[in-house]
PDB file of C-alpha atoms in Angstrom:
ATOM      1  CA  TYR A  77      15.050  -8.403 -20.254  1.00 42.00           C
ATOM      2  CA  MET A  78      16.876 -11.725 -20.765  1.00 45.00           C
ATOM      3  CA  GLY A  79      13.800 -14.005 -21.070  1.00 43.00           C
ATOM      4  CA  GLN A  80      14.701 -17.700 -20.776  1.00 44.00           C
ATOM      5  CA  SER A  81      17.756 -17.616 -23.017  1.00 39.00           C
ATOM      6  CA  PHE A  82      20.027 -18.942 -20.261  1.00 41.00           C
ATOM      7  CA  GLN A  83      19.772 -20.802 -16.991  1.00 43.00           C
ATOM      8  CA  LEU A  84      21.492 -21.066 -13.617  1.00 49.00           C
ATOM      9  CA  ALA A  85      24.102 -18.292 -14.104  1.00 58.00           C
ATOM     10  CA  LEU A  86      24.692 -15.044 -15.959  1.00 58.00           C
ATOM     11  CA  PRO A  87      27.108 -15.179 -18.922  1.00 60.00           C
ATOM     12  CA  SER A  88      30.464 -13.401 -18.468  1.00 60.00           C
ATOM     13  CA  VAL A  89      29.872 -11.018 -21.380  1.00 56.00           C
ATOM     14  CA  PHE A  90      26.953  -9.661 -19.411  1.00 61.00           C
ATOM     15  CA  PHE A  91      29.301  -7.845 -17.023  1.00 61.00           C
ATOM     16  CA  THR A  92      30.709  -5.565 -19.726  1.00 62.00           C
ATOM     17  CA  LEU A  93      27.438  -3.583 -19.673  1.00 66.00           C
ATOM     18  CA  SER A  94      28.554  -1.315 -16.850  1.00 70.00           C
ATOM     19  CA  THR A  95      26.138   1.543 -17.635  1.00 79.00           C
ATOM     20  CA  MET A  96      23.002  -0.620 -17.530  1.00 86.00           C
ATOM     21  CA  ARG A  97      20.088   0.834 -15.560  1.00 91.00           C
ATOM     22  CA  TRP A  98      17.529  -1.993 -15.625  1.00 92.00           C
ATOM     23  CA  LEU A  99      18.214  -5.669 -15.009  1.00 91.00           C
ATOM     24  CA  ASP A 100      15.252  -7.975 -15.659  1.00 91.00           C
ATOM     25  CA  VAL A 101      16.076 -11.679 -15.364  1.00 89.00           C
ATOM     26  CA  HIS A 102      12.844 -13.015 -13.898  1.00 91.00           C
ATOM     27  CA  GLU A 103      11.816 -16.598 -14.674  1.00 91.00           C
ATOM     28  CA  THR A 104      15.273 -17.628 -15.868  1.00 89.00           C
ATOM     29  CA  ASP A 105      15.965 -20.440 -13.348  1.00 90.00           C
ATOM     30  CA  LEU A 106      18.792 -18.472 -11.738  1.00 90.00           C
ATOM     31  CA  SER A 107      20.215 -20.185  -8.670  1.00 91.00           C
ATOM     32  CA  SER A 108      22.830 -17.553  -7.769  1.00 89.00           C
ATOM     33  CA  MET A 109      23.943 -14.015  -8.552  1.00 87.00           C
ATOM     34  CA  PRO A 110      27.715 -13.422  -9.038  1.00 84.00           C
ATOM     35  CA  GLY A 111      29.511 -10.717  -7.096  1.00 83.00           C
ATOM     36  CA  GLY A 112      30.116  -8.842 -10.328  1.00 83.00           C
ATOM     37  CA  ILE A 113      26.603  -7.449 -10.037  1.00 87.00           C
ATOM     38  CA  GLY A 114      28.068  -4.850  -7.691  1.00 88.00           C
ATOM     39  CA  ASN A 115      29.879  -3.200 -10.615  1.00 86.00           C
ATOM     40  CA  PHE A 116      26.624  -1.954 -12.141  1.00 89.00           C
ATOM     41  CA  HIS A 117      26.665   1.309 -10.218  1.00 89.00           C
ATOM     42  CA  HIS A 118      23.952   2.905 -12.376  1.00 92.00           C
ATOM     43  CA  LEU A 119      21.323   0.221 -11.828  1.00 94.00           C
ATOM     44  CA  LEU A 120      17.914   1.580 -10.847  1.00 96.00           C
ATOM     45  CA  LEU A 121      15.857  -1.637 -10.980  1.00 96.00           C
ATOM     46  CA  ILE A 122      16.558  -5.348 -10.507  1.00 96.00           C
ATOM     47  CA  ASP A 123      13.848  -7.907 -11.212  1.00 96.00           C
ATOM     48  CA  LEU A 124      14.738 -11.410  -9.985  1.00 96.00           C
ATOM     49  CA  ARG A 125      11.243 -12.845  -9.556  1.00 97.00           C
ATOM     50  CA  ASN A 126      10.448 -16.530 -10.091  1.00 96.00           C
ATOM     51  CA  ASN A 127      13.941 -17.970  -9.744  1.00 96.00           C
ATOM     52  CA  PHE A 128      15.750 -20.290  -7.314  1.00 95.00           C
ATOM     53  CA  LEU A 129      17.837 -17.738  -5.412  1.00 95.00           C
ATOM     54  CA  GLN A 130      18.638 -18.312  -1.747  1.00 95.00           C
ATOM     55  CA  ASP A 131      20.652 -15.147  -1.147  1.00 94.00           C
ATOM     56  CA  LEU A 132      22.238 -12.124  -2.802  1.00 94.00           C
ATOM     57  CA  PRO A 133      25.977 -11.405  -2.906  1.00 93.00           C
ATOM     58  CA  THR A 134      27.256  -8.789  -0.479  1.00 94.00           C
ATOM     59  CA  GLU A 135      28.455  -6.725  -3.471  1.00 94.00           C
ATOM     60  CA  VAL A 136      24.821  -5.698  -4.038  1.00 95.00           C
ATOM     61  CA  ALA A 137      25.374  -3.199  -1.222  1.00 96.00           C
ATOM     62  CA  ARG A 138      27.377  -1.074  -3.692  1.00 94.00           C
ATOM     63  CA  LEU A 139      24.266  -0.366  -5.780  1.00 95.00           C
ATOM     64  CA  THR A 140      23.531   2.888  -4.003  1.00 94.00           C
ATOM     65  CA  LYS A 141      21.278   4.218  -6.781  1.00 96.00           C
ATOM     66  CA  LEU A 142      18.971   1.179  -6.822  1.00 97.00           C
ATOM     67  CA  ARG A 143      15.307   2.158  -6.461  1.00 97.00           C
ATOM     68  CA  ALA A 144      13.406  -1.102  -6.990  1.00 97.00           C
ATOM     69  CA  LEU A 145      14.309  -4.655  -5.973  1.00 97.00           C
ATOM     70  CA  TYR A 146      11.947  -7.531  -6.816  1.00 97.00           C
ATOM     71  CA  LEU A 147      12.810 -10.844  -5.128  1.00 97.00           C
ATOM     72  CA  SER A 148       9.377 -12.479  -5.077  1.00 97.00           C
ATOM     73  CA  ARG A 149       8.931 -16.226  -5.542  1.00 96.00           C
ATOM     74  CA  ASN A 150      12.464 -17.405  -4.800  1.00 97.00           C
ATOM     75  CA  ARG A 151      13.882 -19.624  -2.012  1.00 96.00           C
ATOM     76  CA  ILE A 152      15.297 -16.959   0.270  1.00 96.00           C
ATOM     77  CA  HIS A 153      15.332 -17.953   3.969  1.00 94.00           C
ATOM     78  CA  VAL A 154      16.942 -14.805   5.393  1.00 94.00           C
ATOM     79  CA  MET A 155      16.669 -11.254   4.112  1.00 95.00           C
ATOM     80  CA  PRO A 156      19.969 -10.531   2.314  1.00 94.00           C
ATOM     81  CA  SER A 157      22.086  -8.304   4.564  1.00 94.00           C
ATOM     82  CA  ALA A 158      23.116  -6.162   1.592  1.00 95.00           C
ATOM     83  CA  VAL A 159      19.561  -4.757   1.451  1.00 96.00           C
ATOM     84  CA  GLN A 160      20.177  -2.544   4.484  1.00 96.00           C
ATOM     85  CA  PHE A 161      22.666  -0.460   2.500  1.00 96.00           C
ATOM     86  CA  LEU A 162      20.315   0.245  -0.420  1.00 97.00           C
ATOM     87  CA  LEU A 163      19.191   3.571   0.982  1.00 96.00           C
ATOM     88  CA  SER A 164      17.670   4.777  -2.297  1.00 97.00           C
ATOM     89  CA  LEU A 165      15.176   1.901  -2.451  1.00 97.00           C
ATOM     90  CA  ILE A 166      11.591   2.901  -3.131  1.00 97.00           C
ATOM     91  CA  VAL A 167      10.143  -0.567  -3.837  1.00 97.00           C
ATOM     92  CA  LEU A 168      11.074  -3.793  -2.020  1.00 98.00           C
ATOM     93  CA  SER A 169       9.154  -6.982  -2.843  1.00 97.00           C
ATOM     94  CA  VAL A 170      10.084 -10.229  -1.053  1.00 97.00           C
ATOM     95  CA  ASN A 171       6.751 -12.058  -1.025  1.00 95.00           C
ATOM     96  CA  SER A 172       6.472 -15.811  -1.639  1.00 95.00           C
ATOM     97  CA  ASN A 173       9.834 -16.792  -0.172  1.00 95.00           C
ATOM     98  CA  GLU A 174      10.766 -18.849   2.912  1.00 94.00           C
ATOM     99  CA  MET A 175      11.604 -16.079   5.379  1.00 94.00           C
ATOM    100  CA  MET A 176      10.794 -16.407   9.060  1.00 92.00           C
ATOM    101  CA  GLU A 177      11.602 -12.784   9.852  1.00 92.00           C
ATOM    102  CA  ILE A 178      11.634  -9.411   8.161  1.00 94.00           C
ATOM    103  CA  PRO A 179      14.583  -7.839  10.018  1.00 94.00           C
ATOM    104  CA  TYR A 180      14.727  -4.475  11.689  1.00 95.00           C
ATOM    105  CA  PHE A 181      17.285  -3.085   9.245  1.00 96.00           C
ATOM    106  CA  VAL A 182      14.483  -2.660   6.668  1.00 96.00           C
ATOM    107  CA  SER A 183      13.549   0.336   8.840  1.00 95.00           C
ATOM    108  CA  TYR A 184      16.735   2.047   7.628  1.00 95.00           C
ATOM    109  CA  LEU A 185      15.253   2.363   4.120  1.00 97.00           C
ATOM    110  CA  SER A 186      13.629   5.705   4.864  1.00 95.00           C
ATOM    111  CA  ARG A 187      12.697   6.388   1.217  1.00 96.00           C
ATOM    112  CA  LEU A 188      10.705   3.176   0.903  1.00 97.00           C
ATOM    113  CA  ARG A 189       7.233   3.694  -0.591  1.00 97.00           C
ATOM    114  CA  GLN A 190       6.153   0.101  -1.270  1.00 97.00           C
ATOM    115  CA  LEU A 191       6.881  -3.013   0.807  1.00 97.00           C
ATOM    116  CA  THR A 192       5.347  -6.434   0.103  1.00 96.00           C
ATOM    117  CA  VAL A 193       6.231  -9.427   2.283  1.00 95.00           C
ATOM    118  CA  PHE A 194       3.126 -11.652   2.061  1.00 92.00           C
ATOM    119  CA  ASN A 195       3.095 -15.428   1.521  1.00 90.00           C
ATOM    120  CA  ASN A 196       6.140 -16.199   3.625  1.00 91.00           C
ATOM    121  CA  PRO A 197       5.807 -18.837   6.398  1.00 88.00           C
ATOM    122  CA  LYS A 198       4.165 -16.505   8.934  1.00 80.00           C
ATOM    123  CA  PRO A 199       7.231 -14.342   9.575  1.00 82.00           C
ATOM    124  CA  LEU A 200       7.672 -11.762  12.282  1.00 88.00           C
ATOM    125  CA  VAL A 201       7.815  -8.318  10.655  1.00 91.00           C
ATOM    126  CA  ASN A 202      10.290  -6.625  12.955  1.00 91.00           C
ATOM    127  CA  ILE A 203      10.347  -3.140  11.454  1.00 93.00           C
ATOM    128  CA  ASP A 204       9.776   0.276  12.954  1.00 93.00           C
ATOM    129  CA  MET A 205       7.007   1.923  10.954  1.00 93.00           C
ATOM    130  CA  CYS A 206       7.767   5.274  12.562  1.00 92.00           C
ATOM    131  CA  ARG A 207      11.043   5.340  10.615  1.00 94.00           C
ATOM    132  CA  LEU A 208       9.286   4.878   7.271  1.00 95.00           C
ATOM    133  CA  PRO A 209       7.344   8.134   6.811  1.00 91.00           C
ATOM    134  CA  GLN A 210       7.194   7.835   3.023  1.00 95.00           C
ATOM    135  CA  LEU A 211       5.728   4.310   2.951  1.00 97.00           C
ATOM    136  CA  ARG A 212       2.474   4.308   0.963  1.00 97.00           C
ATOM    137  CA  HIS A 213       1.825   0.646   0.079  1.00 97.00           C
ATOM    138  CA  LEU A 214       2.216  -2.117   2.686  1.00 97.00           C
ATOM    139  CA  ASP A 215       1.230  -5.759   2.168  1.00 96.00           C
ATOM    140  CA  VAL A 216       1.927  -7.895   5.248  1.00 93.00           C
ATOM    141  CA  ARG A 217      -0.728 -10.583   4.808  1.00 90.00           C
ATOM    142  CA  GLY A 218       0.146 -13.827   6.565  1.00 86.00           C
ATOM    143  CA  THR A 219       2.661 -12.181   8.895  1.00 87.00           C
ATOM    144  CA  ILE A 220       2.850 -11.148  12.544  1.00 85.00           C
ATOM    145  CA  PHE A 221       2.834  -7.395  12.438  1.00 88.00           C
ATOM    146  CA  HIS A 222       1.340  -4.445  14.284  1.00 85.00           C
ATOM    147  CA  ILE A 223       1.418  -0.731  13.525  1.00 89.00           C
ATOM    148  CA  PRO A 224       2.532   1.368  16.532  1.00 89.00           C
ATOM    149  CA  ILE A 225      -0.500   3.348  17.619  1.00 89.00           C
ATOM    150  CA  ASP A 226       1.601   6.310  18.773  1.00 90.00           C
ATOM    151  CA  CYS A 227       2.889   7.176  15.309  1.00 91.00           C
ATOM    152  CA  ALA A 228      -0.042   5.875  13.226  1.00 92.00           C
ATOM    153  CA  PRO A 229      -1.562   9.368  12.704  1.00 92.00           C
ATOM    154  CA  THR A 230       1.715  10.595  11.174  1.00 92.00           C
ATOM    155  CA  LEU A 231       2.039   7.751   8.651  1.00 94.00           C
ATOM    156  CA  GLY A 232       1.212   8.290   4.989  1.00 95.00           C
ATOM    157  CA  LEU A 233      -0.059   4.748   4.263  1.00 96.00           C
ATOM    158  CA  GLU A 234      -2.577   4.695   1.412  1.00 96.00           C
ATOM    159  CA  VAL A 235      -2.798   0.925   0.763  1.00 96.00           C
ATOM    160  CA  LEU A 236      -2.758  -1.638   3.595  1.00 96.00           C
ATOM    161  CA  PHE A 237      -3.202  -5.439   3.426  1.00 94.00           C
ATOM    162  CA  THR A 238      -2.898  -7.162   6.802  1.00 92.00           C
ATOM    163  CA  ASP A 239      -3.851 -10.308   8.732  1.00 87.00           C
ATOM    164  CA  SER A 240      -2.961  -8.724  12.072  1.00 83.00           C
ATOM    165  CA  PRO A 241      -5.606  -6.081  12.760  1.00 85.00           C
ATOM    166  CA  SER A 242      -4.997  -3.524  15.477  1.00 86.00           C
ATOM    167  CA  ASP A 243      -6.681  -0.387  16.754  1.00 89.00           C
ATOM    168  CA  ALA A 244      -3.853   1.622  15.197  1.00 91.00           C
ATOM    169  CA  ILE A 245      -5.593   1.172  11.822  1.00 92.00           C
ATOM    170  CA  GLY A 246      -8.274   3.520  13.109  1.00 91.00           C
ATOM    171  CA  GLU A 247      -5.630   6.214  13.554  1.00 92.00           C
ATOM    172  CA  LEU A 248      -4.408   6.133   9.941  1.00 93.00           C
ATOM    173  CA  ARG A 249      -5.479   9.252   8.040  1.00 93.00           C
ATOM    174  CA  HIS A 250      -4.668   8.601   4.383  1.00 94.00           C
ATOM    175  CA  VAL A 251      -5.781   5.029   3.634  1.00 95.00           C
ATOM    176  CA  ARG A 252      -7.607   4.589   0.321  1.00 94.00           C
ATOM    177  CA  MET A 253      -7.526   0.782   0.110  1.00 95.00           C
ATOM    178  CA  LEU A 254      -7.869  -1.445   3.189  1.00 94.00           C
ATOM    179  CA  TRP A 255      -7.823  -5.268   3.288  1.00 92.00           C
ATOM    180  CA  VAL A 256      -8.108  -6.850   6.757  1.00 90.00           C
ATOM    181  CA  VAL A 257      -8.259 -10.549   7.645  1.00 88.00           C
ATOM    182  CA  CYS A 258      -8.884 -11.160  11.348  1.00 83.00           C
ATOM    183  CA  HIS A 259      -6.856 -14.372  11.627  1.00 73.00           C
ATOM    184  CA  TYR A 260      -4.666 -13.213  14.499  1.00 63.00           C
ATOM    185  CA  GLY A 261      -6.817 -10.822  16.480  1.00 69.00           C
ATOM    186  CA  PRO A 262     -10.187  -9.084  16.923  1.00 79.00           C
ATOM    187  CA  PRO A 263     -11.340  -6.507  14.366  1.00 81.00           C
ATOM    188  CA  PRO A 264      -9.820  -3.042  14.719  1.00 85.00           C
ATOM    189  CA  ARG A 265     -11.786  -0.266  16.393  1.00 85.00           C
ATOM    190  CA  LEU A 266     -12.777   2.101  13.623  1.00 87.00           C
ATOM    191  CA  ASP A 267     -15.355   4.273  15.401  1.00 84.00           C
ATOM    192  CA  ARG A 268     -13.108   7.356  15.058  1.00 83.00           C
ATOM    193  CA  TRP A 269     -11.576   6.473  11.717  1.00 88.00           C
ATOM    194  CA  ARG A 270     -11.487   9.332   9.204  1.00 86.00           C
ATOM    195  CA  SER A 271      -9.780   8.423   5.951  1.00 89.00           C
ATOM    196  CA  PRO A 272     -10.482   8.980   2.209  1.00 91.00           C
ATOM    197  CA  VAL A 273     -11.017   5.228   1.746  1.00 91.00           C
ATOM    198  CA  THR A 274     -12.601   3.972  -1.496  1.00 90.00           C
ATOM    199  CA  TYR A 275     -12.086   0.200  -1.061  1.00 90.00           C
ATOM    200  CA  MET A 276     -12.637  -1.869   2.106  1.00 89.00           C
ATOM    201  CA  ARG A 277     -12.514  -5.629   2.626  1.00 88.00           C
ATOM    202  CA  PHE A 278     -12.943  -7.387   5.994  1.00 86.00           C
ATOM    203  CA  PHE A 279     -12.620 -11.182   6.253  1.00 85.00           C
ATOM    204  CA  LEU A 280     -13.369 -13.315   9.359  1.00 80.00           C
ATOM    205  CA  CYS A 281     -13.990 -10.133  11.354  1.00 79.00           C
ATOM    206  CA  SER A 282     -16.825 -10.045  13.894  1.00 75.00           C
ATOM    207  CA  MET A 283     -17.723  -6.456  13.115  1.00 73.00           C
ATOM    208  CA  LYS A 284     -20.912  -4.959  14.558  1.00 73.00           C
ATOM    209  CA  GLN A 285     -21.113  -1.828  12.419  1.00 75.00           C
ATOM    210  CA  LEU A 286     -19.467   0.019   9.576  1.00 78.00           C
ATOM    211  CA  PRO A 287     -16.961   2.777  10.428  1.00 82.00           C
ATOM    212  CA  PRO A 288     -19.394   5.661  11.104  1.00 82.00           C
ATOM    213  CA  LEU A 289     -17.228   8.622  10.062  1.00 84.00           C
ATOM    214  CA  ILE A 290     -16.301   7.445   6.550  1.00 83.00           C
ATOM    215  CA  ASP A 291     -17.728   9.300   3.532  1.00 81.00           C
ATOM    216  CA  TYR A 292     -19.447   6.346   1.876  1.00 79.00           C
ATOM    217  CA  SER A 293     -20.400   8.357  -1.189  1.00 79.00           C
ATOM    218  CA  ARG A 294     -16.751   7.928  -2.238  1.00 81.00           C
ATOM    219  CA  VAL A 295     -16.525   4.179  -1.504  1.00 83.00           C
ATOM    220  CA  SER A 296     -16.678   2.010  -4.618  1.00 81.00           C
ATOM    221  CA  ASP A 297     -16.191  -1.435  -3.028  1.00 82.00           C
ATOM    222  CA  ILE A 298     -16.950  -2.862   0.402  1.00 82.00           C
ATOM    223  CA  TYR A 299     -17.097  -6.442   1.711  1.00 80.00           C
ATOM    224  CA  THR A 300     -17.510  -7.847   5.227  1.00 75.00           C
ATOM    225  CA  GLY A 301     -17.917 -11.586   4.585  1.00 69.00           C
ATOM    226  CA  SER A 302     -17.301 -14.588   6.853  1.00 57.00           C
ATOM    227  CA  GLY A 303     -18.421 -13.370  10.234  1.00 54.00           C
ATOM    228  CA  GLY A 304     -19.942 -10.380  11.952  1.00 53.00           C
ATOM    229  CA  LEU A 305     -22.037  -8.086   9.802  1.00 55.00           C
ATOM    230  CA  ASN A 306     -24.523  -9.621   7.413  1.00 52.00           C
ATOM    231  CA  ASN A 307     -23.624  -8.463   3.923  1.00 53.00           C
ATOM    232  CA  THR A 308     -27.284  -7.789   3.083  1.00 50.00           C
ATOM    233  CA  HIS A 309     -27.454  -5.317   5.964  1.00 52.00           C
ATOM    234  CA  VAL A 310     -24.065  -3.892   5.020  1.00 56.00           C
ATOM    235  CA  ILE A 311     -25.143  -3.258   1.442  1.00 55.00           C
ATOM    236  CA  GLY A 312     -28.336  -1.556   2.608  1.00 58.00           C
ATOM    237  CA  ALA A 313     -26.516   0.655   5.105  1.00 58.00           C
ATOM    238  CA  PHE A 314     -23.781   1.318   2.582  1.00 60.00           C
ATOM    239  CA  CYS A 315     -26.270   2.464  -0.062  1.00 62.00           C
ATOM    240  CA  ARG A 316     -28.110   4.698   2.398  1.00 61.00           C
ATOM    241  CA  GLN A 317     -24.918   6.347   3.623  1.00 60.00           C
ATOM    242  CA  ARG A 318     -23.599   6.662   0.077  1.00 58.00           C
ATOM    243  CA  ALA A 319     -26.814   8.365  -1.067  1.00 61.00           C
ATOM    244  CA  HIS A 320     -26.796  10.639   1.978  1.00 61.00           C
ATOM    245  CA  GLY A 321     -23.199  11.683   1.309  1.00 55.00           C
ATOM    246  CA  ALA A 322     -23.889  12.345  -2.372  1.00 54.00           C
ATOM    247  CA  ALA A 323     -26.935  14.456  -1.523  1.00 56.00           C
ATOM    248  CA  GLY A 324     -24.888  16.471   0.944  1.00 53.00           C
ATOM    249  CA  ARG A 325     -22.239  17.205  -1.647  1.00 51.00           C
ATOM    250  CA  ALA A 326     -24.779  18.011  -4.355  1.00 51.00           C
ATOM    251  CA  GLY A 327     -26.002  20.993  -2.376  1.00 51.00           C
ATOM    252  CA  ARG A 328     -22.551  22.492  -1.963  1.00 52.00           C
ATOM    253  CA  GLY A 329     -20.377  24.275  -4.487  1.00 53.00           C
ATOM    254  CA  ARG A 330     -16.672  24.990  -4.757  1.00 51.00           C
ATOM    255  CA  GLY A 331     -15.080  25.801  -1.432  1.00 51.00           C
ATOM    256  CA  GLY A 332     -17.968  24.166   0.439  1.00 49.00           C
ATOM    257  CA  ARG A 333     -20.371  27.101  -0.188  1.00 51.00           C
ATOM    258  CA  PRO A 334     -24.051  26.077  -0.361  1.00 51.00           C
ATOM    259  CA  THR A 335     -25.586  26.149  -3.844  1.00 50.00           C
ATOM    260  CA  ARG A 336     -29.191  25.609  -2.684  1.00 47.00           C
ATOM    261  CA  GLY A 337     -31.252  27.195   0.031  1.00 47.00           C
ATOM    262  CA  ALA A 338     -33.206  25.411   2.751  1.00 42.00           C
ATOM    263  CA  ASP A 339     -36.253  25.442   0.459  1.00 42.00           C
ATOM    264  CA  GLY A 340     -34.327  23.620  -2.278  1.00 46.00           C
ATOM    265  CA  LEU A 341     -34.161  26.609  -4.636  1.00 44.00           C
ATOM    266  CA  PRO A 342     -30.802  27.223  -6.355  1.00 50.00           C
ATOM    267  CA  LEU A 343     -28.715  30.157  -5.148  1.00 46.00           C
ATOM    268  CA  GLN A 344     -26.856  32.511  -7.440  1.00 48.00           C
ATOM    269  CA  ARG A 345     -24.122  35.012  -6.715  1.00 46.00           C
ATOM    270  CA  ASP A 346     -24.832  38.743  -6.683  1.00 44.00           C
ATOM    271  CA  ALA A 347     -21.482  40.070  -7.961  1.00 42.00           C
ATOM    272  CA  GLN A 348     -22.113  43.677  -6.936  1.00 44.00           C
ATOM    273  CA  GLN A 349     -23.116  43.079  -3.353  1.00 43.00           C
ATOM    274  CA  HIS A 350     -21.128  39.809  -2.896  1.00 41.00           C
ATOM    275  CA  ARG A 351     -24.066  37.997  -1.437  1.00 44.00           C
ATOM    276  CA  GLN A 352     -26.166  35.000  -2.320  1.00 43.00           C
ATOM    277  CA  VAL A 353     -29.761  35.496  -3.443  1.00 43.00           C
ATOM    278  CA  ARG A 354     -32.417  32.929  -4.204  1.00 43.00           C
ATOM    279  CA  THR A 355     -33.423  32.405  -7.806  1.00 45.00           C
ATOM    280  CA  PRO A 356     -37.225  32.855  -7.928  1.00 48.00           C
ATOM    281  CA  ARG A 357     -39.407  30.202  -9.432  1.00 51.00           C
ATOM    282  CA  ARG A 358     -40.512  30.752 -12.987  1.00 53.00           C
ATOM    283  CA  GLY A 359     -43.726  32.788 -12.968  1.00 52.00           C
ATOM    284  CA  ALA A 360     -43.246  33.940  -9.352  1.00 50.00           C
ATOM    285  CA  PRO A 361     -43.598  37.746  -8.665  1.00 48.00           C
TER     286      PRO A 361
END
């Protein structure tokens, strides 16, 4: 980490550190990156946040081992073309720039697990989600973007922040955190949505009901403000469904086997006969 010990350009002595693995020069007023950066073949992470960069040198394409690239809060108008060759990338963060498009070649980064592009001037996110099977965290707030409904069930998304709701959200199977703002479309249809979600936020969405198939006993946070459902009704329904789900789980043991009978008495295992028998009440014959 170089702190704020220099400004505008990297010192020449810096390029003798050819075995460096991490490069952290965020908030250093950098306005350009020299082509010599391509000689750091062992780099795994580059943090260039909060600078004045407008592009990256083409030599960055030689960093084939790079796993994380942070370009947030710069002045980049066009996604650097060198990014398409960084096939080992796991994290790509380009939020808070001046991009009008997230180009298709981001789809080539098949190992990508986290992509954040929010707070750009309403760019078109022109990527093919079907080519990103390992993507887990996607933040596309303030962009024009839709998940293809045909491949949505095969995606592994766990965290999704979006301003462009679509019915494909209801086909996602692994989402744990969902943040939807209905700026650019109606609320998604979630009547068939089954996902292990624990956090849900809906803004400006004219929703009529909560997703009916969600296990609300596992949900820790839910909000449906600014349109549609009244939050008082949501909280009441949420608490009822949460209590119902918890009660259902309380009566079941490991493997889903019931631990209580229909009369509420606890069941215990008869090891010799491999059957369940009711435990009699104290004092009962």
